[in-house]
Coordinates of C-alpha atoms in Angstrom, one line a residue:
M1 CA -4.3 3.9 -9.1
A2 CA -5.0 1.5 -6.4
H3 CA -8.4 1.6 -4.5
P4 CA -7.6 3.7 -1.4
N5 CA -8.5 1.9 1.8
L6 CA -7.1 1.7 5.4
A7 CA -5.8 -1.9 5.0
L8 CA -3.7 -1.1 2.0
I9 CA -2.4 2.1 3.6
D10 CA -1.4 0.3 6.6
A11 CA 0.3 -2.5 4.7
L12 CA 2.4 0.0 2.7
R13 CA 3.4 1.8 5.9
K14 CA 4.3 -1.5 7.7
T15 CA 6.3 -2.6 4.7
A16 CA 8.2 0.7 4.8
T17 CA 8.9 0.3 8.5
R18 CA 10.1 -3.3 8.1
L19 CA 12.5 -2.2 5.4
K20 CA 13.6 0.7 7.7
N21 CA 14.3 -1.8 10.5
G22 CA 16.5 -4.0 8.3
A23 CA 14.1 -6.6 6.8
Y24 CA 15.7 -8.7 4.2
Y25 CA 15.8 -6.8 0.8
A26 CA 16.9 -8.1 -2.5
W27 CA 15.2 -6.8 -5.6
G28 CA 16.1 -9.9 -7.7
N29 CA 14.4 -12.3 -5.1
H30 CA 10.6 -12.7 -5.4
G31 CA 10.4 -13.1 -1.6
G32 CA 12.5 -10.1 -0.7
C33 CA 11.8 -7.6 -3.5
N34 CA 9.4 -4.7 -3.3
C35 CA 6.3 -6.8 -3.9
G36 CA 7.7 -9.7 -1.9
N37 CA 8.2 -7.5 1.2
L38 CA 4.6 -6.2 0.8
L39 CA 3.4 -9.7 0.5
Q40 CA 5.3 -10.8 3.7
V41 CA 3.2 -8.0 5.6
V42 CA -0.2 -8.9 4.0
T43 CA 0.1 -12.7 4.0
S44 CA 2.4 -13.4 7.1
L45 CA 4.3 -15.8 4.8
S46 CA 8.1 -15.9 4.9
K47 CA 10.2 -14.7 2.0
E48 CA 11.1 -18.3 1.4
E49 CA 7.5 -19.4 1.1
I50 CA 6.7 -16.5 -1.2
L51 CA 9.7 -17.4 -3.3
Q52 CA 8.6 -21.0 -3.5
Y53 CA 5.0 -19.9 -4.7
A54 CA 6.5 -17.3 -7.0
H55 CA 8.6 -19.9 -8.8
M56 CA 5.4 -21.8 -9.7
G57 CA 4.5 -18.8 -11.9
A58 CA 6.4 -17.3 -14.8
G59 CA 8.8 -14.4 -14.5
E60 CA 8.9 -11.3 -12.4
W61 CA 6.1 -9.8 -10.4
T62 CA 5.1 -7.6 -13.3
E63 CA 4.8 -10.6 -15.6
I64 CA 3.1 -12.7 -12.9
A65 CA 0.6 -9.8 -12.4
E66 CA -0.2 -9.5 -16.0
E67 CA -0.6 -13.3 -16.4
Y68 CA -2.7 -13.5 -13.3
C69 CA -5.9 -15.4 -13.7
G70 CA -8.6 -15.0 -11.2
V71 CA -10.1 -18.3 -12.2
T72 CA -7.1 -20.7 -11.5
N73 CA -6.5 -22.1 -8.1
T74 CA -2.7 -22.2 -8.0
P75 CA -0.7 -20.8 -5.0
M76 CA 0.2 -17.8 -7.0
Y77 CA -3.5 -17.1 -7.4
L78 CA -3.7 -16.8 -3.6
L79 CA -0.8 -14.3 -3.5
M80 CA -2.1 -12.2 -6.4
S81 CA -5.6 -12.6 -5.0
K82 CA -4.4 -11.1 -1.7
L83 CA -2.8 -8.1 -3.4
E84 CA -5.9 -7.6 -5.5
T85 CA -8.2 -7.9 -2.5
L86 CA -6.0 -5.2 -0.8
G87 CA -7.0 -2.9 -3.7
L88 CA -4.0 -3.2 -6.1
T89 CA -4.3 -3.7 -9.8
P90 CA -1.7 -5.5 -12.0
T91 CA -0.5 -1.9 -13.1
D92 CA 0.0 -1.1 -9.4
I93 CA 2.0 -4.2 -8.8
H94 CA 4.2 -3.3 -11.8
N95 CA 4.6 0.2 -10.4
I96 CA 5.5 -1.0 -6.9
E97 CA 8.1 -3.3 -8.4
Y98 CA 9.6 -0.6 -10.6
L99 CA 8.8 2.5 -8.5
E100 CA 7.1 4.1 -11.5
D101 CA 3.7 5.6 -10.7
R102 CA 3.8 9.2 -11.7
T103 CA 1.2 10.2 -9.1
V104 CA 3.4 8.8 -6.3
L105 CA 6.6 10.2 -7.7
N106 CA 5.1 13.7 -8.1
A107 CA 4.1 13.5 -4.4
L108 CA 7.6 12.6 -3.0
P109 CA 8.9 14.8 -0.4
G110 CA 11.0 17.4 -2.1
G111 CA 9.1 16.9 -5.4
F112 CA 9.3 14.7 -8.5
R113 CA 12.3 12.5 -9.0
W114 CA 12.9 9.1 -10.4
L115 CA 13.6 6.4 -7.9
K116 CA 15.8 3.3 -8.4
R117 CA 13.9 0.0 -8.0
N118 CA 16.6 -1.8 -6.2
V119 CA 17.7 0.9 -3.7
R120 CA 16.2 0.2 -0.3
A121 CA 15.8 3.9 0.7
D122 CA 14.0 4.7 -2.6
V123 CA 11.6 1.7 -2.0
I124 CA 10.9 3.1 1.5
D125 CA 10.2 6.5 0.2
Y126 CA 7.9 5.0 -2.4
F127 CA 5.9 3.0 0.0
E128 CA 5.5 5.9 2.4
T129 CA 4.6 8.3 -0.3
F130 CA 2.1 5.8 -1.9
A131 CA 0.5 5.4 1.5
N132 CA 0.2 9.2 1.9
V133 CA -1.2 9.5 -1.6
L134 CA -3.9 6.8 -0.9
E135 CA -4.7 8.4 2.5
Q136 CA -5.3 11.7 1.0
A137 CA -7.6 10.2 -1.7
L138 CA -9.4 8.3 1.1
L139 CA -10.0 11.6 3.0
R140 CA -11.3 13.3 -0.1
Q141 CA -14.0 10.6 -0.2
V142 CA -15.2 11.3 3.3
T143 CA -18.2 13.5 3.5
I144 CA -19.4 15.2 6.7
P145 CA -23.1 15.5 7.1
D146 CA -24.3 19.1 7.3
F147 CA -25.9 18.7 10.8
I148 CA -22.5 18.4 12.2
Y149 CA -22.0 22.1 11.4
A150 CA -25.4 23.2 12.7
F151 CA -25.0 25.9 15.4
Q152 CA -25.4 24.5 18.8
P153 CA -26.3 27.5 21.4
A154 CA -24.6 27.3 24.6
R155 CA -26.7 26.1 27.6
E156 CA -27.8 28.4 30.3
M157 CA -25.9 28.3 33.5
T158 CA -29.0 27.1 35.3
E159 CA -29.0 23.9 33.2
L160 CA -25.4 23.3 34.4
Q161 CA -26.2 23.4 38.1
F162 CA -26.2 20.1 40.0
E163 CA -28.9 19.0 42.4

């Protein structure tokens, strides 16, 4: 599962919002598919620019993610690097494109169900739920120091008087 962090959570939620608001969506288009829409949010590139860069690589996002080489300096490296820096792994990219992560699917509102990779409403549900799962994981990592819970006696009324 992706590394939970605020930037990734925010990007997933912004992508879901853009899709809700009618952003271009076409699963068969590298610039307008599930990963393409996420990349639009995190890179500020247009769907056309993403499509152009993606065509320099081989295949679909899942294949591009699997063939990604962190040593090369091609434009696809820049896109994949952005997703990796955001906290995603090649497996996460595959799961985003095909809506397959069981942890996310188990956390869907109403319980587990299979989603269709090319249905806008399912993609929105997946992005929102993925963000919620990561947010919960991030919150579990937060530790509150014990001194926060220490009893603080109320001050005496005389201390509250003004001069």
